[in-house]
Short mmCIF file of C-alpha atoms and ligand atoms in Angstrom, two decimals:
data_model
loop_
_atom_site.label_atom_id
_atom_site.label_comp_id
_atom_site.label_asym_id
_atom_site.label_seq_id
_atom_site.Cartn_x
_atom_site.Cartn_y
_atom_site.Cartn_z
CA MET D 1 87.25 48.76 118.24
CA ARG D 2 86.79 45.01 118.33
CA ILE D 3 85.23 44.04 121.65
CA ILE D 4 84.14 40.76 123.23
CA LEU D 5 81.50 40.72 125.94
CA LEU D 6 82.22 37.65 128.05
CA GLY D 7 79.95 36.39 130.82
CA ALA D 8 77.59 33.64 131.85
CA PRO D 9 74.04 33.39 130.52
CA GLY D 10 72.06 36.16 132.19
CA ALA D 11 75.07 38.27 133.15
CA GLY D 12 73.65 41.28 131.29
CA LYS D 13 75.66 41.15 128.05
CA GLY D 14 72.68 41.88 125.79
CA THR D 15 71.48 44.64 128.12
CA GLN D 16 74.84 46.40 128.02
CA ALA D 17 75.51 45.77 124.34
CA ALA D 18 73.02 48.48 123.37
CA THR D 19 75.08 51.12 125.20
CA LEU D 20 78.33 49.91 123.70
CA HIS D 21 76.71 49.89 120.26
CA GLU D 22 75.79 53.58 120.65
CA HIS D 23 79.11 54.52 122.19
CA LEU D 24 81.30 52.76 119.63
CA ASN D 25 78.97 52.99 116.64
CA ALA D 26 79.79 49.33 115.92
CA PRO D 27 77.37 46.45 115.28
CA HIS D 28 76.27 44.22 118.16
CA ILE D 29 76.79 40.64 116.99
CA ALA D 30 75.18 38.00 119.23
CA THR D 31 75.54 34.40 118.05
CA GLY D 32 72.41 33.39 120.02
CA ASP D 33 70.41 36.05 118.11
CA LEU D 34 71.87 34.82 114.80
CA PHE D 35 70.82 31.22 115.60
CA ARG D 36 67.32 32.31 116.66
CA ALA D 37 66.94 34.40 113.47
CA ALA D 38 68.04 31.39 111.38
CA LEU D 39 65.50 29.24 113.19
CA SER D 40 62.64 31.72 112.63
CA ALA D 41 63.60 31.80 108.95
CA GLY D 42 63.53 27.99 108.90
CA THR D 43 67.03 27.64 107.41
CA PRO D 44 69.01 24.37 107.73
CA LEU D 45 71.43 26.19 110.07
CA GLY D 46 68.57 27.20 112.37
CA LEU D 47 67.10 23.71 112.39
CA GLU D 48 70.49 22.18 113.16
CA ALA D 49 71.07 24.62 116.04
CA LYS D 50 67.62 24.13 117.60
CA GLY D 51 68.24 20.81 119.34
CA TYR D 52 71.42 22.08 121.00
CA MET D 53 69.77 25.32 122.07
CA ASP D 54 66.76 23.50 123.54
CA ARG D 55 69.09 21.35 125.65
CA GLY D 56 71.27 24.30 126.67
CA GLU D 57 74.31 22.78 124.94
CA LEU D 58 76.74 24.55 122.64
CA VAL D 59 76.06 24.33 118.93
CA PRO D 60 79.12 22.57 117.41
CA ASP D 61 82.17 24.79 116.97
CA ASP D 62 82.57 24.33 113.20
CA VAL D 63 79.01 25.52 112.44
CA THR D 64 79.23 28.40 114.91
CA VAL D 65 82.65 29.60 113.80
CA ARG D 66 81.64 29.56 110.12
CA MET D 67 78.53 31.62 110.87
CA LEU D 68 80.44 34.15 112.99
CA LEU D 69 83.34 34.61 110.57
CA GLU D 70 80.89 35.23 107.77
CA ARG D 71 79.07 37.84 109.88
CA ILE D 72 82.22 39.77 110.81
CA SER D 73 83.21 39.87 107.13
CA GLN D 74 80.16 42.01 106.32
CA PRO D 75 80.88 45.65 105.42
CA ASP D 76 79.21 47.06 108.57
CA ALA D 77 81.75 45.19 110.73
CA SER D 78 84.84 46.45 108.92
CA GLY D 79 85.50 49.18 111.52
CA GLY D 80 84.87 46.97 114.55
CA TYR D 81 82.13 45.12 116.40
CA ILE D 82 80.83 44.00 119.76
CA LEU D 83 80.72 40.21 120.06
CA ASP D 84 78.17 38.86 122.55
CA GLY D 85 78.08 35.12 123.25
CA PHE D 86 81.09 34.34 121.06
CA PRO D 87 83.58 32.80 121.62
CA ARG D 88 82.18 30.27 124.08
CA SER D 89 84.89 27.59 123.90
CA LEU D 90 88.68 27.56 123.57
CA ALA D 91 88.34 26.09 120.06
CA GLN D 92 86.17 29.06 119.04
CA ALA D 93 88.64 31.52 120.59
CA HIS D 94 91.53 29.91 118.71
CA ALA D 95 89.60 30.02 115.43
CA LEU D 96 88.88 33.72 115.99
CA ASP D 97 92.53 34.43 116.88
CA GLU D 98 93.64 32.75 113.69
CA ALA D 99 91.13 34.56 111.47
CA LEU D 100 92.12 37.92 112.98
CA ARG D 101 95.82 37.18 112.60
CA ALA D 102 95.28 36.48 108.90
CA ARG D 103 93.80 39.98 108.57
CA ASN D 104 96.41 41.64 110.77
CA GLU D 105 93.74 42.52 113.35
CA THR D 106 93.41 41.98 117.09
CA ILE D 107 90.72 42.05 119.75
CA ASP D 108 91.04 45.36 121.63
CA ARG D 109 89.21 44.46 124.81
CA VAL D 110 87.43 41.53 126.43
CA LEU D 111 84.93 42.76 129.01
CA LEU D 112 84.10 40.07 131.54
CA VAL D 113 80.75 40.71 133.24
CA ASP D 114 80.92 38.84 136.52
CA VAL D 115 77.70 37.73 138.29
CA SER D 116 77.06 35.00 140.91
CA GLU D 117 75.12 31.88 139.90
CA GLU D 118 72.29 32.61 142.30
CA GLU D 119 71.69 36.01 140.67
CA LEU D 120 71.99 34.51 137.15
CA VAL D 121 69.15 32.09 137.89
CA ARG D 122 67.01 34.94 139.25
CA ARG D 123 67.70 37.07 136.17
CA LEU D 124 67.01 34.36 133.59
CA SER D 125 63.79 33.22 135.22
CA GLY D 126 62.36 36.77 134.96
CA ARG D 127 63.75 37.63 131.52
CA TRP D 128 61.45 38.87 128.74
CA ILE D 129 62.78 39.66 125.24
CA CYS D 130 61.44 41.71 122.35
CA ARG D 131 60.58 39.48 119.42
CA ALA D 132 61.50 42.25 116.98
CA CYS D 133 64.68 43.92 118.30
CA GLN D 134 65.83 41.41 120.99
CA THR D 135 66.03 44.01 123.77
CA PRO D 136 65.98 42.17 127.11
CA TYR D 137 63.78 43.19 130.07
CA HIS D 138 63.29 41.76 133.54
CA ALA D 139 59.90 41.39 135.20
CA ILE D 140 61.21 42.92 138.45
CA SER D 141 64.59 44.60 138.01
CA ASN D 142 64.13 46.12 134.54
CA PRO D 143 60.44 46.10 133.55
CA PRO D 144 59.16 47.66 130.32
CA ARG D 145 56.95 50.79 130.66
CA ALA D 146 53.89 48.81 129.48
CA GLU D 147 53.59 45.14 130.36
CA GLY D 148 54.46 42.81 127.48
CA VAL D 149 55.50 45.63 125.12
CA CYS D 150 59.02 46.74 124.12
CA ASP D 151 59.88 50.36 125.05
CA ALA D 152 62.14 50.69 122.00
CA ASP D 153 59.87 49.61 119.17
CA GLY D 154 56.53 48.44 120.59
CA GLY D 155 57.38 44.80 119.76
CA GLU D 156 55.84 41.86 121.64
CA LEU D 157 57.84 40.53 124.61
CA TYR D 158 58.26 36.77 125.06
CA GLN D 159 60.11 34.35 127.36
CA ARG D 160 62.70 32.13 125.69
CA ASP D 161 62.06 28.36 125.66
CA ASP D 162 65.56 27.78 127.07
CA ASP D 163 65.07 30.12 130.06
CA THR D 164 63.46 27.30 132.07
CA LEU D 165 65.11 26.30 135.34
CA GLU D 166 66.35 22.93 134.06
CA THR D 167 67.92 24.31 130.87
CA VAL D 168 69.38 27.25 132.77
CA ARG D 169 71.19 24.82 135.09
CA ASN D 170 72.66 23.07 132.03
CA ARG D 171 73.73 26.35 130.47
CA LEU D 172 75.47 27.45 133.65
CA GLY D 173 77.34 24.11 133.75
CA VAL D 174 78.37 24.54 130.11
CA TYR D 175 79.59 28.06 130.90
CA ARG D 176 81.67 26.81 133.83
CA ASP D 177 83.23 23.92 131.88
CA GLN D 178 83.66 25.29 128.38
CA THR D 179 83.51 29.09 128.46
CA ALA D 180 85.14 30.10 131.76
CA PRO D 181 88.57 28.84 130.53
CA LEU D 182 88.49 31.82 128.13
CA ILE D 183 89.15 34.09 131.12
CA ASP D 184 92.72 32.73 131.33
CA HIS D 185 93.10 32.79 127.55
CA TYR D 186 92.34 36.52 127.33
CA THR D 187 94.19 37.37 130.54
CA GLU D 188 97.30 35.94 128.86
CA GLN D 189 96.59 38.17 125.84
CA ARG D 190 96.43 41.13 128.29
CA VAL D 191 93.07 42.34 127.00
CA LEU D 192 90.73 41.23 129.79
CA ALA D 193 88.89 43.69 132.05
CA ARG D 194 86.72 42.26 134.85
CA ILE D 195 83.54 44.20 135.62
CA ASN D 196 81.28 43.61 138.62
CA GLY D 197 77.99 42.79 136.88
CA GLU D 198 76.06 42.49 140.10
CA GLN D 199 75.22 46.18 140.43
CA GLU D 200 72.47 48.42 139.07
CA ILE D 201 72.37 48.43 135.26
CA ASP D 202 73.63 52.06 135.17
CA SER D 203 76.62 51.28 137.40
CA VAL D 204 77.60 48.28 135.27
CA ARG D 205 77.33 50.52 132.20
CA ALA D 206 79.61 53.16 133.78
CA ASP D 207 82.22 50.54 134.69
CA LEU D 208 82.15 49.06 131.18
CA LEU D 209 82.65 52.46 129.56
CA ALA D 210 85.49 53.22 131.99
CA ALA D 211 87.17 49.92 131.06
CA LEU D 212 86.99 50.89 127.38
CA THR D 213 88.59 54.26 128.03
CA GLN D 214 91.44 52.61 129.92
CA SER D 215 92.07 50.41 126.91
CA HIS D 216 92.69 53.53 124.83
CA GLY D 217 95.61 54.15 127.17
P1 LIG K 301 72.48 33.71 126.80
O1 LIG K 301 71.51 34.83 126.75
O2 LIG K 301 72.16 32.66 127.72
O3 LIG K 301 73.90 34.18 126.92
P2 LIG K 301 72.51 33.11 123.93
O4 LIG K 301 71.36 33.76 123.31
O5 LIG K 301 73.85 33.78 123.78
O6 LIG K 301 72.22 32.88 125.47
O7 LIG K 301 72.65 31.61 123.42
C1 LIG K 301 71.56 30.73 123.39
C2 LIG K 301 72.01 29.38 122.88
O8 LIG K 301 72.54 29.52 121.54
C3 LIG K 301 73.13 28.73 123.67
O9 LIG K 301 72.64 27.99 124.79
C4 LIG K 301 73.74 27.79 122.60
O10 LIG K 301 72.95 26.64 122.39
C5 LIG K 301 73.64 28.66 121.35
N1 LIG K 301 74.86 29.48 121.16
C6 LIG K 301 74.95 30.84 121.20
N2 LIG K 301 76.22 31.24 120.99
C7 LIG K 301 76.96 30.11 120.83
C8 LIG K 301 78.34 29.85 120.61
N3 LIG K 301 79.24 30.83 120.51
N4 LIG K 301 78.73 28.55 120.49
C9 LIG K 301 77.85 27.54 120.57
N5 LIG K 301 76.54 27.71 120.80
C10 LIG K 301 76.09 28.99 120.93
P1 LIG K 302 72.85 37.94 128.73
O1 LIG K 302 72.77 38.62 127.38
O2 LIG K 302 74.22 38.05 129.34
O3 LIG K 302 72.33 36.54 128.73
P2 LIG K 302 70.69 39.81 129.46
O4 LIG K 302 71.25 41.14 129.06
O5 LIG K 302 69.67 39.20 128.58
O6 LIG K 302 71.91 38.76 129.72
O7 LIG K 302 70.13 39.95 130.95
C1 LIG K 302 69.54 38.85 131.62
C2 LIG K 302 68.37 39.35 132.48
O8 LIG K 302 68.87 40.13 133.57
C3 LIG K 302 67.38 40.25 131.74
O9 LIG K 302 66.11 39.98 132.27
C4 LIG K 302 67.83 41.68 132.11
O10 LIG K 302 66.75 42.60 132.10
C5 LIG K 302 68.35 41.47 133.53
N1 LIG K 302 69.49 42.34 133.90
C6 LIG K 302 70.52 42.71 133.10
N2 LIG K 302 71.40 43.47 133.78
C7 LIG K 302 70.93 43.56 135.05
C8 LIG K 302 71.39 44.21 136.26
N3 LIG K 302 72.55 44.90 136.28
N4 LIG K 302 70.65 44.08 137.37
C9 LIG K 302 69.49 43.37 137.37
N5 LIG K 302 68.99 42.75 136.27
C10 LIG K 302 69.70 42.84 135.13
#
């Protein structure tokens, strides 16, 4: 299956992607993770993306689309994938539609994880991420077993530079202006399922899996 996880920064996309990855046996492809990996590797792509990420703005569509299309052309994505953080603008959605059409493929389901802005700010300000495997934790609502250490692989947890209050406000504005219009786009394509993301992690997970089953008919 080809799935898109849609939702504001902090909605819980990365948290839920792990479950979907196990359930669907498809790679979890997060454009934010790809940009951060490029930056750690010191590539020109990473350096170009850095300024935008620091300000909480979108990296330009052409760069982002090229990176994503290359990633979904890899052999491990041939049977499907879970996109997290892409598309984030109508131009990106149109580029993806066009690339899929050329391969006679479609998106099977867009799962919208809906969370209020107040809760998003609370989540992002307490978010800790594993440097090695990117698993997200929350200081209060989803703490690791040992402070500062990833449950999955023992990696070091860190707080992202762009999870500061000021940048978070920018990112939420960008989501409202540039990404939220995708809700109508995918509603028109009849693939959108809206999930209440403001519940316990396990309840969100159950609702997401139920929405996938419905899509099988
Ligand atoms: P979040 O956890 O807030 O959803 P991400 O890790 O997905 O954040 O993204 C972090 C930053 O990476 C974004 O603020 C943006 O600068 C850049 N980015 C990620 N995905 C995209 C995209 N599809 N288009 C443009 N920029 C992106
Ligand atoms: P996104 O990938 O959409 O930006 P994350 O999955 O990184 O979001 O989650 C953002 C923060 O919220 C993390 O600290 C995570 O532990 C926490 N979180 C995720 N889902 C929930 C939930 N259902 N209830 C409370 N906190 C959550």
